Amino acid sequence: MTALPVPVLLDARQLDRNIKRFHQQVADASCVTRAHLKAHRTTELAARQVAAGAVGVAVHSAQAARDLAAAGVTDVVLAWPWREAWRWPLYVGAAHELERFAVHVDDADVITGLGRVAQADGIQIGVRIDLRHTPADDVLKLARLAEATAGVRLDGVTGYRGPETAEDIKDFALLGRRHAEDVVAVAESIRAEGIDCPVVSVGGTPTAPGALEVDGITEIVAGAYATLDAGLAAAGACELAEVAISVDGDRADLLVDCGQPWDPESVSVPVDGRLLPGHVCPLAVNLMRSKVEVTVVDGGAVVDQWLPSGRPDRE
């Protein structure tokens, strides 16, 4: 990595190599990649991932979805099951600006309320049942309700099971495979009811290889695959030399809380006078809060600067 005296460096060539490799791995399994904004919180990188073959982007707010629409991204999923009714008109507004828009749900009132608001505005919004938060006994009830509710369509089911402990990370591929099997089984139970369940989505950069071994998975949602980080390298999910982002050695303050869940104390690894983040997602949050730009370099030359944002929704 080029050593420039700037707070945060992103090596564009390594970034593109990481993106290409991950997208190819997913495509080889007849799946698609959805890039998650949380790993970097920049519209520019999300658009770059889509241009390189990602089917779309996952976000946590309708405002972030609209920012991506303005940047030319046409397919966005709001990947958190917010329940507040004030958000529903915001979802409708985002849906009008995108060719395809879906939201995570785990509650019947959200399905009926969102459907009512969307139908009144003459639009249909996809809903994905979020298995992280939905009791197993409620999944079929929500699927039936989504199918019967005007203004929404059942887009599919989605789940996430990332490594949380040292034991998890010992065999992250196995973790991904077992979780994917569970999500596929849920999708099959919905289809057994005669209900269409087109998308079967699971998340995670390290768990993707295991998930891709399971027939029936249609989409991998991941964010860290573009930049990678030192925590993933330590776990054996990548090489340290493949990490595309680094922090100036004098800006260790930007790496607060950047340890992985299974290794919270290891927030960085020093390489050539710079620090590689242990976990890239918290770094993105720190940059957003500190209003620190990412300097993008290509072959040692500065080519751009990106300011992480990922704006939240407001009532």
C-alpha positions as semicolon CSV with decimal commas, in nm:
position;residue;x (nm);y (nm);z (nm)
1;M;0,000;0,000;0,000
2;T;0,124;0,346;-0,089
3;A;0,238;0,540;0,221
4;L;0,092;0,890;0,198
5;P;0,052;1,122;0,499
6;V;-0,328;1,123;0,491
7;P;-0,566;0,993;0,760
8;V;-0,723;0,712;0,558
9;L;-0,598;0,555;0,235
10;L;-0,788;0,330;-0,003
11;D;-0,592;0,145;-0,270
12;A;-0,822;0,144;-0,574
13;R;-0,638;-0,135;-0,756
14;Q;-0,651;-0,372;-0,460
15;L;-1,011;-0,270;-0,398
16;D;-1,109;-0,365;-0,753
17;R;-0,922;-0,695;-0,730
18;N;-1,112;-0,782;-0,411
19;I;-1,446;-0,691;-0,566
20;K;-1,383;-0,887;-0,884
21;R;-1,271;-1,198;-0,695
22;F;-1,570;-1,201;-0,460
23;H;-1,825;-1,132;-0,733
24;Q;-1,680;-1,413;-0,944
25;Q;-1,693;-1,655;-0,652
26;V;-2,060;-1,576;-0,598
27;A;-2,146;-1,586;-0,969
28;D;-1,978;-1,926;-1,005
29;A;-2,237;-2,056;-0,757
30;S;-2,521;-1,907;-0,966
31;C;-2,593;-1,644;-0,702
32;V;-2,577;-1,266;-0,696
33;T;-2,394;-1,029;-0,464
34;R;-2,567;-0,745;-0,282
35;A;-2,314;-0,493;-0,146
36;H;-2,385;-0,368;0,206
37;L;-2,326;0,002;0,262
38;K;-2,241;-0,045;0,631
39;A;-1,885;-0,157;0,554
40;H;-1,779;0,180;0,413
41;R;-2,083;0,415;0,409
42;T;-1,984;0,582;0,086
43;T;-2,212;0,620;-0,213
44;E;-1,908;0,617;-0,442
45;L;-1,788;0,272;-0,339
46;A;-2,141;0,128;-0,343
47;A;-2,187;0,253;-0,699
48;R;-1,848;0,105;-0,790
49;Q;-1,955;-0,234;-0,653
50;V;-2,274;-0,223;-0,859
51;A;-2,081;-0,122;-1,170
52;A;-1,858;-0,424;-1,109
53;G;-2,153;-0,663;-1,099
54;A;-2,333;-0,641;-0,764
55;V;-2,709;-0,672;-0,818
56;G;-2,773;-0,381;-0,582
57;V;-2,702;-0,242;-0,238
58;A;-2,825;-0,300;0,118
59;V;-2,873;0,004;0,343
60;H;-3,021;0,094;0,683
61;S;-3,222;0,402;0,589
62;A;-3,455;0,531;0,319
63;Q;-3,236;0,840;0,290
64;A;-2,935;0,625;0,205
65;A;-3,148;0,448;-0,056
66;R;-3,240;0,782;-0,214
67;D;-2,876;0,893;-0,215
68;L;-2,790;0,576;-0,405
69;A;-3,077;0,631;-0,648
70;A;-2,933;0,977;-0,722
71;A;-2,599;0,807;-0,795
72;G;-2,758;0,574;-1,049
73;V;-2,809;0,263;-0,833
74;T;-3,147;0,111;-0,919
75;D;-3,191;-0,184;-0,676
76;V;-3,179;-0,126;-0,300
77;V;-3,290;-0,326;0,004
78;L;-3,342;-0,159;0,341
79;A;-3,181;-0,430;0,550
80;W;-3,316;-0,362;0,897
81;P;-3,672;-0,435;1,018
82;W;-3,764;-0,092;1,154
83;R;-4,118;-0,089;1,299
84;E;-4,199;0,283;1,334
85;A;-4,499;0,394;1,125
86;W;-4,341;0,732;1,042
87;R;-4,091;0,550;0,824
88;W;-4,349;0,408;0,584
89;P;-4,398;0,728;0,377
90;L;-4,017;0,752;0,356
91;Y;-4,008;0,401;0,211
92;V;-4,271;0,498;-0,045
93;G;-4,065;0,802;-0,143
94;A;-3,756;0,588;-0,192
95;A;-3,951;0,329;-0,390
96;H;-4,060;0,596;-0,638
97;E;-3,694;0,676;-0,711
98;L;-3,575;0,318;-0,759
99;E;-3,658;0,048;-1,010
100;R;-3,661;-0,210;-0,731
101;F;-3,693;-0,148;-0,358
102;A;-3,758;-0,388;-0,072
103;V;-3,748;-0,368;0,308
104;H;-3,686;-0,618;0,584
105;V;-3,987;-0,697;0,804
106;D;-4,047;-0,903;1,115
107;D;-4,387;-0,774;1,225
108;A;-4,742;-0,810;1,091
109;D;-4,834;-0,448;1,164
110;V;-4,548;-0,327;0,945
111;I;-4,669;-0,538;0,653
112;T;-5,029;-0,415;0,677
113;G;-4,934;-0,054;0,753
114;L;-4,673;-0,026;0,482
115;G;-4,907;-0,195;0,236
116;R;-5,181;0,055;0,313
117;V;-4,949;0,356;0,264
118;A;-4,792;0,213;-0,051
119;Q;-5,126;0,122;-0,208
120;A;-5,262;0,470;-0,138
121;D;-4,964;0,610;-0,330
122;G;-5,005;0,371;-0,619
123;I;-4,687;0,174;-0,565
124;Q;-4,580;-0,174;-0,452
125;I;-4,287;-0,238;-0,217
126;G;-4,108;-0,569;-0,167
127;V;-4,084;-0,716;0,182
128;R;-3,825;-0,969;0,296
129;I;-3,895;-1,163;0,612
130;D;-3,595;-1,104;0,839
131;L;-3,523;-1,436;1,008
132;R;-3,286;-1,276;1,259
133;H;-3,581;-1,128;1,444
134;T;-3,883;-1,336;1,344
135;P;-3,990;-1,626;1,570
136;A;-4,001;-1,948;1,373
137;D;-4,374;-1,990;1,442
138;D;-4,447;-1,649;1,285
139;V;-4,269;-1,693;0,951
140;L;-4,554;-1,859;0,763
141;K;-4,805;-1,615;0,913
142;L;-4,603;-1,322;0,781
143;A;-4,561;-1,487;0,441
144;R;-4,935;-1,543;0,408
145;L;-5,004;-1,187;0,518
146;A;-4,757;-1,040;0,270
147;E;-4,912;-1,241;-0,012
148;A;-5,260;-1,119;0,082
149;T;-5,175;-0,752;0,140
150;A;-5,211;-0,500;-0,142
151;G;-4,922;-0,256;-0,179
152;V;-4,653;-0,511;-0,089
153;R;-4,509;-0,823;-0,246
154;L;-4,321;-1,103;-0,073
155;D;-3,967;-1,058;-0,203
156;G;-3,828;-1,352;-0,006
157;V;-3,650;-1,437;0,317
158;T;-3,321;-1,312;0,455
159;G;-3,089;-1,404;0,738
160;Y;-2,751;-1,325;0,885
161;R;-2,529;-1,530;1,112
162;G;-2,180;-1,385;1,136
163;P;-1,894;-1,513;1,349
164;E;-1,933;-1,378;1,702
165;T;-1,695;-1,589;1,907
166;A;-1,350;-1,741;1,877
167;E;-1,519;-2,078;1,830
168;D;-1,732;-1,943;1,544
169;I;-1,433;-1,811;1,354
170;K;-1,246;-2,142;1,370
171;D;-1,468;-2,272;1,089
172;F;-1,654;-1,978;0,943
173;A;-1,736;-2,172;0,626
174;L;-1,918;-2,435;0,831
175;L;-2,105;-2,159;1,014
176;G;-2,214;-2,013;0,681
177;R;-2,319;-2,349;0,540
178;R;-2,531;-2,446;0,841
179;H;-2,701;-2,108;0,852
180;A;-2,770;-2,117;0,479
181;E;-2,928;-2,461;0,516
182;D;-3,162;-2,324;0,781
183;V;-3,265;-2,026;0,565
184;V;-3,326;-2,247;0,260
185;A;-3,545;-2,476;0,471
186;V;-3,758;-2,178;0,572
187;A;-3,796;-2,070;0,209
188;E;-3,902;-2,422;0,114
189;S;-4,164;-2,424;0,390
190;I;-4,312;-2,104;0,245
191;R;-4,317;-2,247;-0,106
192;A;-4,487;-2,560;0,028
193;E;-4,778;-2,331;0,113
194;G;-4,804;-2,233;-0,253
195;I;-4,647;-1,892;-0,187
196;D;-4,373;-1,760;-0,414
197;C;-4,045;-1,692;-0,233
198;P;-3,803;-1,576;-0,502
199;V;-3,512;-1,442;-0,294
200;V;-3,324;-1,650;-0,039
201;S;-3,057;-1,419;0,098
202;V;-2,783;-1,465;0,355
203;G;-2,509;-1,232;0,462
204;G;-2,143;-1,218;0,544
205;T;-1,802;-1,193;0,380
206;P;-1,629;-1,472;0,576
207;T;-1,930;-1,707;0,577
208;A;-2,004;-1,668;0,204
209;P;-1,791;-1,967;0,087
210;G;-1,989;-2,202;0,309
211;A;-2,324;-2,050;0,219
212;L;-2,247;-2,083;-0,151
213;E;-2,220;-2,460;-0,109
214;V;-2,593;-2,477;-0,030
215;D;-2,841;-2,519;-0,314
216;G;-3,123;-2,270;-0,292
217;I;-2,931;-1,962;-0,182
218;T;-2,989;-1,688;-0,441
219;E;-2,811;-1,387;-0,291
220;I;-2,513;-1,308;-0,072
221;V;-2,521;-0,976;0,115
222;A;-2,172;-0,864;0,214
223;G;-1,983;-0,542;0,265
224;A;-1,631;-0,602;0,391
225;Y;-1,532;-0,802;0,082
226;A;-1,436;-0,484;-0,101
227;T;-1,179;-0,346;0,140
228;L;-1,127;-0,651;0,363
229;D;-0,960;-0,593;0,701
230;A;-0,694;-0,725;0,936
231;G;-0,946;-0,923;1,142
232;L;-1,052;-1,124;0,839
233;A;-0,686;-1,179;0,751
234;A;-0,610;-1,307;1,100
235;A;-0,904;-1,546;1,071
236;G;-0,773;-1,681;0,740
237;A;-1,051;-1,534;0,524
238;C;-0,800;-1,330;0,322
239;E;-0,433;-1,230;0,313
240;L;-0,307;-0,924;0,498
241;A;-0,170;-0,791;0,169
242;E;-0,523;-0,792;0,026
243;V;-0,651;-0,536;0,276
244;A;-0,714;-0,225;0,066
245;I;-0,768;0,034;0,341
246;S;-0,528;0,178;0,597
247;V;-0,513;0,450;0,862
248;D;-0,224;0,685;0,932
249;G;-0,021;0,573;1,235
250;D;-0,092;0,904;1,408
251;R;-0,469;0,862;1,375
252;A;-0,526;0,562;1,597
253;D;-0,826;0,753;1,735
254;L;-1,012;0,653;1,419
255;L;-0,975;0,287;1,513
256;V;-1,164;0,298;1,843
257;D;-1,390;-0,011;1,873
258;C;-1,250;-0,157;1,549
259;G;-1,196;-0,504;1,690
260;Q;-1,391;-0,799;1,550
261;P;-1,662;-0,954;1,773
262;W;-1,443;-1,261;1,823
263;D;-1,133;-1,051;1,898
264;P;-1,245;-0,709;2,030
265;E;-0,902;-0,603;2,158
266;S;-0,724;-0,626;1,820
267;V;-0,830;-0,300;1,660
268;S;-0,541;-0,267;1,414
269;V;-0,228;-0,422;1,265
270;P;0,074;-0,200;1,179
271;V;0,211;-0,232;0,824
272;D;0,472;0,004;0,675
273;G;0,398;0,287;0,916
274;R;0,023;0,265;0,871
275;L;-0,250;0,074;1,052
276;L;-0,482;-0,180;0,896
277;P;-0,821;-0,181;1,072
278;G;-0,916;-0,492;1,263
279;H;-1,277;-0,443;1,154
280;V;-1,366;-0,209;0,871
281;C;-1,734;-0,147;0,959
282;P;-1,667;0,043;1,286
283;L;-1,398;0,242;1,105
284;A;-1,662;0,361;0,858
285;V;-1,878;0,479;1,149
286;N;-1,585;0,661;1,309
287;L;-1,501;0,834;0,982
288;M;-1,861;0,941;0,937
289;R;-1,881;1,084;1,288
290;S;-1,544;1,257;1,258
291;K;-1,615;1,382;0,903
292;V;-1,284;1,236;0,784
293;E;-1,251;1,164;0,413
294;V;-1,108;0,852;0,256
295;T;-0,828;0,932;0,009
296;V;-0,845;0,700;-0,292
297;V;-0,517;0,624;-0,469
298;D;-0,443;0,442;-0,793
299;G;-0,081;0,345;-0,851
300;G;0,032;0,595;-0,588
301;A;-0,161;0,888;-0,738
302;V;-0,455;1,042;-0,555
303;V;-0,765;1,003;-0,774
304;D;-1,055;1,087;-0,542
305;Q;-1,177;1,156;-0,190
306;W;-1,489;0,999;-0,043
307;L;-1,670;1,116;0,268
308;P;-1,862;0,840;0,450
309;S;-2,217;0,942;0,533
310;G;-2,496;0,679;0,534
311;R;-2,751;0,934;0,654
312;P;-3,016;0,808;0,896
313;D;-3,387;0,874;0,859
314;R;-3,554;1,142;1,073
315;E;-3,914;1,160;1,187
